[in-house]
PDB file of C-alpha atoms in Angstrom:
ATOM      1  CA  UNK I   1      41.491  98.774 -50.064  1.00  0.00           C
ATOM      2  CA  UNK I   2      44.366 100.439 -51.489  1.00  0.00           C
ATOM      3  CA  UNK I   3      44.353 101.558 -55.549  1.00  0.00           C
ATOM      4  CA  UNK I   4      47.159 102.055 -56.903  1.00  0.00           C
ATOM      5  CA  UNK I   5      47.888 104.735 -58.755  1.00  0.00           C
ATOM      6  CA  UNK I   6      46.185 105.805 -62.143  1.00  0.00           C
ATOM      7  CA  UNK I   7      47.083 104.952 -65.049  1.00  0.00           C
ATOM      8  CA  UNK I   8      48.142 108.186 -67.150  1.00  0.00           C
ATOM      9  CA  UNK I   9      47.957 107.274 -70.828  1.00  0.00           C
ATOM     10  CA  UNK I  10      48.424 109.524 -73.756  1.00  0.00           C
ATOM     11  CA  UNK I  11      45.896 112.619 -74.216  1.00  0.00           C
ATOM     12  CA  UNK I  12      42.831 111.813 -76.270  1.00  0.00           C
ATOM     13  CA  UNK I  13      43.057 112.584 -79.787  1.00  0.00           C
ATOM     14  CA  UNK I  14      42.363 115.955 -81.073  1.00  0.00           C
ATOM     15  CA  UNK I  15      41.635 117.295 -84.739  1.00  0.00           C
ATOM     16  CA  UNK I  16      42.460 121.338 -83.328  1.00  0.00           C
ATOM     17  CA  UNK I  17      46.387 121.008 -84.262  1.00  0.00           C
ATOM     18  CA  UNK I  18      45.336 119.560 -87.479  1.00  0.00           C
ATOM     19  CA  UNK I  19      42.183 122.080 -88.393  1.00  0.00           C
ATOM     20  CA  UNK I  20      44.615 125.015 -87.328  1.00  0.00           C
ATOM     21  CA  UNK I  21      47.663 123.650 -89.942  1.00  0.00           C
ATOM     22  CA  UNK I  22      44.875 123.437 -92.443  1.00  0.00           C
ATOM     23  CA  UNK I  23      43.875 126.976 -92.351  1.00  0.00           C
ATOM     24  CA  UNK I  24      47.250 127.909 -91.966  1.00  0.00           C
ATOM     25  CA  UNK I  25      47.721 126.289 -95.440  1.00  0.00           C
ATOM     26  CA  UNK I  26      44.665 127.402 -96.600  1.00  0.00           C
ATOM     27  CA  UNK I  27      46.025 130.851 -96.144  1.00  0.00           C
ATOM     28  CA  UNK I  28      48.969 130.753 -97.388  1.00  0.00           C
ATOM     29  CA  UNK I  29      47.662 129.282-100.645  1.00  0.00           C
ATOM     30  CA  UNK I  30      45.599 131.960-101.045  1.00  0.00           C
ATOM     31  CA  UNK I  31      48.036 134.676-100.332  1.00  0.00           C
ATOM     32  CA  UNK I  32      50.341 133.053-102.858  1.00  0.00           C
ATOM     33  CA  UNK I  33      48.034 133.359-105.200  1.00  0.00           C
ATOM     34  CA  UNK I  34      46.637 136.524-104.430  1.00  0.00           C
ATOM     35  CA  UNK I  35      50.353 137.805-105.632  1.00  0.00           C
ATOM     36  CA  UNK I  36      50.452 135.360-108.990  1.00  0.00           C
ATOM     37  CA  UNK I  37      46.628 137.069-109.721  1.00  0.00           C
ATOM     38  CA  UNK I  38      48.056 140.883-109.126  1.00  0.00           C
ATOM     39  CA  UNK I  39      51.453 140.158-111.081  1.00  0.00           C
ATOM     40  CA  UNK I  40      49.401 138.522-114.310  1.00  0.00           C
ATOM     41  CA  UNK I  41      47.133 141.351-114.278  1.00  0.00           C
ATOM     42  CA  UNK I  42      50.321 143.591-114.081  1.00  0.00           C
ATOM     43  CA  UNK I  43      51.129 141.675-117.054  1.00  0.00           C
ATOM     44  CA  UNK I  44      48.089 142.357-118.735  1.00  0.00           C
ATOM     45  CA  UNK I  45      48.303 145.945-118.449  1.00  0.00           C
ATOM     46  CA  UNK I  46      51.474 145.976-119.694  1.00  0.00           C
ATOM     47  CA  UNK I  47      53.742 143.148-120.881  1.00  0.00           C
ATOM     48  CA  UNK I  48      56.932 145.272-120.405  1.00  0.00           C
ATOM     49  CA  UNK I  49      55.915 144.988-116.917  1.00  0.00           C
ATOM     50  CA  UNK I  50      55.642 141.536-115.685  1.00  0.00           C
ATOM     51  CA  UNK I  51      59.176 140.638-116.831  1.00  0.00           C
ATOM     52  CA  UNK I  52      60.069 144.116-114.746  1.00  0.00           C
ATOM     53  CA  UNK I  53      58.853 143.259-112.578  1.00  0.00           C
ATOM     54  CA  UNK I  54      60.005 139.210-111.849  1.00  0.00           C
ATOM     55  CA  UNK I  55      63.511 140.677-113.049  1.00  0.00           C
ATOM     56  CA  UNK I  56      63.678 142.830-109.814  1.00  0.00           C
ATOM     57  CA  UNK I  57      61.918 140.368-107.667  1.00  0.00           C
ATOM     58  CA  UNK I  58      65.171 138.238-107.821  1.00  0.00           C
ATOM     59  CA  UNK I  59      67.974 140.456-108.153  1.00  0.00           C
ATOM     60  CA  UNK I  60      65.889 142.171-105.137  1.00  0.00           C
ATOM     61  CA  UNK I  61      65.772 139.090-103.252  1.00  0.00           C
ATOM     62  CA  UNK I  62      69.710 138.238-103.661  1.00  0.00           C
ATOM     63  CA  UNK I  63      70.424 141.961-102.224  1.00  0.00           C
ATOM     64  CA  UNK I  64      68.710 141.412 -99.532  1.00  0.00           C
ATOM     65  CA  UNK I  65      70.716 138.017 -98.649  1.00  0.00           C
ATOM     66  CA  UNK I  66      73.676 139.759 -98.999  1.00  0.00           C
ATOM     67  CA  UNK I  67      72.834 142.426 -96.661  1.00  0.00           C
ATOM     68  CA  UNK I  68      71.922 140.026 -94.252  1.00  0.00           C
ATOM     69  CA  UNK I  69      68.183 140.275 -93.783  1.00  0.00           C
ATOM     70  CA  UNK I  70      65.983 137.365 -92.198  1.00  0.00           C
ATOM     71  CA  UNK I  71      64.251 134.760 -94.569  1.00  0.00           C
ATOM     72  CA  UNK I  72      60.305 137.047 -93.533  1.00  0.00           C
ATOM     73  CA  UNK I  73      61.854 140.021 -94.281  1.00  0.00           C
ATOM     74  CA  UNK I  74      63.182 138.408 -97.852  1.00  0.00           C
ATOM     75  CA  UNK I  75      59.980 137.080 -98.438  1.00  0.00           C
ATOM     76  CA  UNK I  76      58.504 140.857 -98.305  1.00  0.00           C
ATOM     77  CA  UNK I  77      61.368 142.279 -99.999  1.00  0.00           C
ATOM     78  CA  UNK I  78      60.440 139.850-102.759  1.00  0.00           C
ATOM     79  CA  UNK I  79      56.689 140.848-102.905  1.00  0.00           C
ATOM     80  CA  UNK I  80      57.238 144.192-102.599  1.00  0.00           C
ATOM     81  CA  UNK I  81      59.406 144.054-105.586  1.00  0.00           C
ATOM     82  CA  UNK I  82      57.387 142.280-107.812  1.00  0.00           C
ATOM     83  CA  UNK I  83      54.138 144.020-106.899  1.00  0.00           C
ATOM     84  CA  UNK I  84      55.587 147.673-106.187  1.00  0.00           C
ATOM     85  CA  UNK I  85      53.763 148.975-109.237  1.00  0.00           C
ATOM     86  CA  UNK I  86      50.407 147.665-108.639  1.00  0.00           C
ATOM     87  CA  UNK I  87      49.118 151.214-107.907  1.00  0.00           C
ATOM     88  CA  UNK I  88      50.167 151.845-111.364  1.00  0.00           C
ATOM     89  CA  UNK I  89      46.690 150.035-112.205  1.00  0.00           C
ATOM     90  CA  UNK I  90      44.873 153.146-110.838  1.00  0.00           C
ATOM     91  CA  UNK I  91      47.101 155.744-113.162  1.00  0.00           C
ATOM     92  CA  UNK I  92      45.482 156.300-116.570  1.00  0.00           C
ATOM     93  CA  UNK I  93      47.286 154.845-119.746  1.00  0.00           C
ATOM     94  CA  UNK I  94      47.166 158.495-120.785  1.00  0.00           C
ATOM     95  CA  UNK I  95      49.450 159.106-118.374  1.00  0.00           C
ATOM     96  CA  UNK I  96      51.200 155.762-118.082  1.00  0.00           C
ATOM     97  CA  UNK I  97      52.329 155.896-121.787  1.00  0.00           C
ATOM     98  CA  UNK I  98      52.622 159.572-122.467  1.00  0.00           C
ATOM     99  CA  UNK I  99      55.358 159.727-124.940  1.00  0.00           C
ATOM    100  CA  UNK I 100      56.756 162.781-123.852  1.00  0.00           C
ATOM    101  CA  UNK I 101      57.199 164.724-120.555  1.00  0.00           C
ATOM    102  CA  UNK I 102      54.340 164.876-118.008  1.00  0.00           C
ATOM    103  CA  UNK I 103      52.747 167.948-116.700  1.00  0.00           C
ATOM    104  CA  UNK I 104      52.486 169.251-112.919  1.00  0.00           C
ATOM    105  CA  UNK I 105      48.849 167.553-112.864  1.00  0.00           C
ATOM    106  CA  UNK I 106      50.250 164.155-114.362  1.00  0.00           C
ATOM    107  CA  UNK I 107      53.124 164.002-111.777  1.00  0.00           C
ATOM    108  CA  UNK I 108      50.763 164.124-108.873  1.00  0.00           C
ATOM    109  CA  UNK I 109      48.876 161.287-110.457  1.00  0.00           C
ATOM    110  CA  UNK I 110      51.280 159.643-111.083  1.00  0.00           C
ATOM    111  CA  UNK I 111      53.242 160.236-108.170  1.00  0.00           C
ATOM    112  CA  UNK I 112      50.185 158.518-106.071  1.00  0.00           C
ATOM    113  CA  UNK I 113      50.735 154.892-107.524  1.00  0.00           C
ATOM    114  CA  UNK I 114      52.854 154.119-104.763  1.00  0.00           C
ATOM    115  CA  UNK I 115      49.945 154.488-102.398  1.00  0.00           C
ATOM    116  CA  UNK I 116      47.646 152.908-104.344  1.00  0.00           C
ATOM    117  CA  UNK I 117      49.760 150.007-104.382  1.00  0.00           C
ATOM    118  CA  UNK I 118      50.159 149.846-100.519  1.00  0.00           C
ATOM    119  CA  UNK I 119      46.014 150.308-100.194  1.00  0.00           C
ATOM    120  CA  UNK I 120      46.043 147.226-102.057  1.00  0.00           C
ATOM    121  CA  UNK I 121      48.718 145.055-100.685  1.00  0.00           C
ATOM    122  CA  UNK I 122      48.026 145.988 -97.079  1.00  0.00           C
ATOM    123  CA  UNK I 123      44.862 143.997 -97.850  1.00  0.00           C
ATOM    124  CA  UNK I 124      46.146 140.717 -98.282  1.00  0.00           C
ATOM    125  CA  UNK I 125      47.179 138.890 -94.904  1.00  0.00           C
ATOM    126  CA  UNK I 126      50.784 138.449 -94.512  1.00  0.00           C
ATOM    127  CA  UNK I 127      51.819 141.302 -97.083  1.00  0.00           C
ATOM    128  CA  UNK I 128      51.495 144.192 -94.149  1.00  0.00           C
ATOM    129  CA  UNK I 129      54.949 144.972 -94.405  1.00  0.00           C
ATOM    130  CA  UNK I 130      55.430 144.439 -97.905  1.00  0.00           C
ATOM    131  CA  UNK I 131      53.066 146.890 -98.666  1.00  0.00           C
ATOM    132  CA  UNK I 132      55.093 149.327 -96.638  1.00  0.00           C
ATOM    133  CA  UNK I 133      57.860 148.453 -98.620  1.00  0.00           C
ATOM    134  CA  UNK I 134      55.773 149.157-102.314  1.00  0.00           C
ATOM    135  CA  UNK I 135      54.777 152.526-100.362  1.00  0.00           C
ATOM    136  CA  UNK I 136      58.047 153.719 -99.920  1.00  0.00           C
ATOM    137  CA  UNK I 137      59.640 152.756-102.910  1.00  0.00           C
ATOM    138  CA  UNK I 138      60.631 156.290-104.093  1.00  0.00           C
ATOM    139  CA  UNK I 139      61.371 157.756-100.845  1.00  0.00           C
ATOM    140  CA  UNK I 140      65.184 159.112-101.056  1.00  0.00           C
ATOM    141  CA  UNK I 141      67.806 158.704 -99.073  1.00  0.00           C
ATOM    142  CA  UNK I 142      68.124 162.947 -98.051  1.00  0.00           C
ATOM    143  CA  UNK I 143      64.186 163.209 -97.838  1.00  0.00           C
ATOM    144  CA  UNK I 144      62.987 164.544-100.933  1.00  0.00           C
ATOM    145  CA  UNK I 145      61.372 161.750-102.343  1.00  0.00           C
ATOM    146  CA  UNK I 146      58.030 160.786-101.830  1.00  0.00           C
ATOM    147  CA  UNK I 147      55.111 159.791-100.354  1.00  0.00           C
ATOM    148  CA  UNK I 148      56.268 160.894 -96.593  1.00  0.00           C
ATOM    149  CA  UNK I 149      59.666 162.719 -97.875  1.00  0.00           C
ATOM    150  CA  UNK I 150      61.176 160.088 -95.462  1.00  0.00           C
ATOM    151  CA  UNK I 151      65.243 159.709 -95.134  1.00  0.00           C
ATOM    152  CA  UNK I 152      68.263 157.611 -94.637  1.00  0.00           C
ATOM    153  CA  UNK I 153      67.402 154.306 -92.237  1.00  0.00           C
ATOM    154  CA  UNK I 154      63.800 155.467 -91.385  1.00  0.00           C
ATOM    155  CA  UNK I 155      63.117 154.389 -94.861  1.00  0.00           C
ATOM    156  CA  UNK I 156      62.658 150.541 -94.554  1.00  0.00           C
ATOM    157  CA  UNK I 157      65.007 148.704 -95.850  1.00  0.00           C
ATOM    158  CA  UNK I 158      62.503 146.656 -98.425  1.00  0.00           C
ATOM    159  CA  UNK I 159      61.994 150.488 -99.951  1.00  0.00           C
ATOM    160  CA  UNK I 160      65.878 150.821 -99.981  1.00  0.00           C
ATOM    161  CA  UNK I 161      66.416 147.535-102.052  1.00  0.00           C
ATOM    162  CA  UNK I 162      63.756 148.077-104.401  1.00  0.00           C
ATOM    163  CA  UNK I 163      64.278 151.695-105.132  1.00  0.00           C
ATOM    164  CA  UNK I 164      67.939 150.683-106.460  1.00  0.00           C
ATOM    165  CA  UNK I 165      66.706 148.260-108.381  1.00  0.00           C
ATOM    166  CA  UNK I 166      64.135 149.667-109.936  1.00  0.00           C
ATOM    167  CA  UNK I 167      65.437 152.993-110.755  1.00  0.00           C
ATOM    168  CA  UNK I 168      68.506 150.737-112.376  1.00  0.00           C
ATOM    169  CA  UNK I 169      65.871 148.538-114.407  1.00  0.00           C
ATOM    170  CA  UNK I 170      64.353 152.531-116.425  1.00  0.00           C
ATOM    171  CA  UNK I 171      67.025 153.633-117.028  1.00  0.00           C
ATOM    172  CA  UNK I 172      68.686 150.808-118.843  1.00  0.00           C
ATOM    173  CA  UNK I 173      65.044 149.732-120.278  1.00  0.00           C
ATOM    174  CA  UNK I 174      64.125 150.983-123.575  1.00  0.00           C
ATOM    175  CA  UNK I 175      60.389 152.591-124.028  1.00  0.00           C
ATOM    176  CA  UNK I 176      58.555 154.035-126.576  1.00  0.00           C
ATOM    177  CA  UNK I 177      59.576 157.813-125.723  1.00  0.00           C
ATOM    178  CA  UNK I 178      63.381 156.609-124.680  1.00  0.00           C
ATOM    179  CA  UNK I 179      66.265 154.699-125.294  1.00  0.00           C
ATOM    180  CA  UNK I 180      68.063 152.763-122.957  1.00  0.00           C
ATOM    181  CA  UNK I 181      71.063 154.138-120.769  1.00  0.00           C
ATOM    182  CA  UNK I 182      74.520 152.188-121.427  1.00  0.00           C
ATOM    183  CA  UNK I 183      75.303 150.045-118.627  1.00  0.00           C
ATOM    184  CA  UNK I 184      78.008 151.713-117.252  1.00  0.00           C
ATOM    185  CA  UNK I 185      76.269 154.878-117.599  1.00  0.00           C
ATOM    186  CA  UNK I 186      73.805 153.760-115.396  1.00  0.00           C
ATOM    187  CA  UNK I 187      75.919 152.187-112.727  1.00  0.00           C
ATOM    188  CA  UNK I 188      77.546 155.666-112.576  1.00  0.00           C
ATOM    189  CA  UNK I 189      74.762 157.146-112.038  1.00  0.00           C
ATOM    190  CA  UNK I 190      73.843 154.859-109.668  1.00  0.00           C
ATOM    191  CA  UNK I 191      77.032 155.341-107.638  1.00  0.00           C
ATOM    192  CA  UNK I 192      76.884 159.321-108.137  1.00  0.00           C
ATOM    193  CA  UNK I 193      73.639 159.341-106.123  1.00  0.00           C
ATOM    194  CA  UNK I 194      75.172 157.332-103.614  1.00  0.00           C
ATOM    195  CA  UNK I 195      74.309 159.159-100.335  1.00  0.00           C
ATOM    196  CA  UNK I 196      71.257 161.311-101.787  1.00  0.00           C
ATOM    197  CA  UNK I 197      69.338 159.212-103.448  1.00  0.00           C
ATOM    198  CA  UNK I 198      70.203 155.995-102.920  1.00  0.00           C
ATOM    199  CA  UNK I 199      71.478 153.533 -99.429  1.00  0.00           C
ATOM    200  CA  UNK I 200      75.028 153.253-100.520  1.00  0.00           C
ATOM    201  CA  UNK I 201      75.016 149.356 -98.981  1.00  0.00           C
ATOM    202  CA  UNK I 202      72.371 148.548-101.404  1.00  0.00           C
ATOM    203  CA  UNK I 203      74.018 150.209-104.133  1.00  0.00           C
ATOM    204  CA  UNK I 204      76.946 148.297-103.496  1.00  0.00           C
ATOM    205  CA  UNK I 205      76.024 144.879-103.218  1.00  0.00           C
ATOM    206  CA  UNK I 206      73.647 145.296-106.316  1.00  0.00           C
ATOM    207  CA  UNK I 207      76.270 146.382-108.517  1.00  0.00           C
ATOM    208  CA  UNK I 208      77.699 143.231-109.385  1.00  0.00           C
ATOM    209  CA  UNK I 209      74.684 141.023-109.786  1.00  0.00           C
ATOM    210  CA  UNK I 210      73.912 144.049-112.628  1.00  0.00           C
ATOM    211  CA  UNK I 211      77.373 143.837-113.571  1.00  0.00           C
ATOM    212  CA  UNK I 212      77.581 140.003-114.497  1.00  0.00           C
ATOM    213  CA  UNK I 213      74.246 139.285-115.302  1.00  0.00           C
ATOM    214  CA  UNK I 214      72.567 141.979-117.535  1.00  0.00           C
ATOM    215  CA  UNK I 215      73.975 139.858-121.077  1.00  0.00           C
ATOM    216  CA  UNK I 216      71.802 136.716-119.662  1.00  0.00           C
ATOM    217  CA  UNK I 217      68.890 138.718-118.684  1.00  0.00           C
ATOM    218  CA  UNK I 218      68.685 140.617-122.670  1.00  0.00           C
ATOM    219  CA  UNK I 219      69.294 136.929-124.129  1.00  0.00           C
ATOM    220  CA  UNK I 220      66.732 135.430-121.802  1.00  0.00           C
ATOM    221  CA  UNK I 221      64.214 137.977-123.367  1.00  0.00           C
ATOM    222  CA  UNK I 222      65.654 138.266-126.772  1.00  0.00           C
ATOM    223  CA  UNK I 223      66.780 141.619-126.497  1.00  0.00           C
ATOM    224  CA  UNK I 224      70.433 141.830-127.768  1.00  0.00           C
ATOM    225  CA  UNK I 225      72.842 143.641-125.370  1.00  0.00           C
ATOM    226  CA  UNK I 226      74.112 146.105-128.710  1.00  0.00           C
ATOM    227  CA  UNK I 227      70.177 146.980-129.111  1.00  0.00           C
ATOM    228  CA  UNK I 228      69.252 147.756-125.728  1.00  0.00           C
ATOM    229  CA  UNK I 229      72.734 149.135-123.875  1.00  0.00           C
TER     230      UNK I 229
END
């Protein structure tokens, strides 16, 4: 007797493609809101802080489109930018709100946030590289900034984005101890550090999202542009 060939129907059903998408969900979820829980209690150490900080998440984001970077590496720059200043958590509010200049011992405190925010963020799955991004945040682009006193494109390019960006945000922001710098005098000072400081790219495409949109970002938090530049 001759059988004919076997019948090949589809593979038996399996619940492993399905159990892995859930915990792939799962995940994410919980990363997601690992980074809403951080950025609220940002916000609850100091309100100045979360708008900061969501300020320079987009304008961060946008920078990073324009210089061409893949939708991960966005994703990180975005983190990185709204949680850069977790470490600040683990700097005393001595130091944090001193009203006037800070002593040798205060700098190095304070100096160390940046690492404390990357020993926090590393811990999270899926923010590896963003943390490296909060660590280097205030590296400079000729080496003498710090944690590692790294320079020009060995300092990732999340760093490079959010260093601009932040170091625009203090010095147009008013605070207790200071008031804040007139626009223009802060893109200038922007562009003058062009090359020592700062990535000159970043600097670049950043200045005319500051340029056009710093009225809308004082109304949106009911700041008036004659009060604050």
């Amino acid at each position: 007797m001759i059988l004919g060939p076997a019948h090949v129907g589809p593979p038996p059903f399996s619940w492993g493609p399905l159990r892995v998408q859930e915990l792939e969900e799962r995940i994410r979820s919980t990363r997601e809101a690992t980074i809403c829980a951080l950025n609220q209690m940002l916000d609850l150490k100091d309100l100045n802080t979360g708008v900061h900080s969501t300020r320079l998440a987009e304008w961060a984001v946008r920078v990073g489109q324009q210089l061409g970077l893949e939708e991960n590496a966005l994703a990180d720059v975005e983190v990185a930018a709204l949680l850069h200043d977790a470490g600040k958590v683990g700097v005393p509010d001595a130091i944090l709100k001193k009203p006037g200049p800070l002593d040798p011992d205060e700098w190095r405190v304070m100096r160390m946030h940046p690492e404390f925010s990357w020993a926090v963020l590393r811990l999270v799955p899926g923010l590896e590289r963003a943390s490296l991004y909060a660590l280097h945040h205030h590296e400079k682009w000729n080496g003498s900034g710090y944690p590692s006193g790294l320079a020009g494109e060995d300092i990732p390019i999340g760093s490079r984005i959010v260093s601009v960006i932040d170091a625009f945000d203090a010095m147009v922001a008013s605070r207790p101890y200071k008031a804040g710098l007139p626009l223009e005098e802060a893109l200038h000072r922007l562009r003058r550090d062009c090359g020592t400081h700062f990535d000159r790219a970043v600097v670049e495409n950043f200045i005319p999202i500051a340029s056009a949109e710093m009225p809308s970002v004082f109304a949106a938090t009911g700041v008036s542009r004659e009060t604050e530049i």
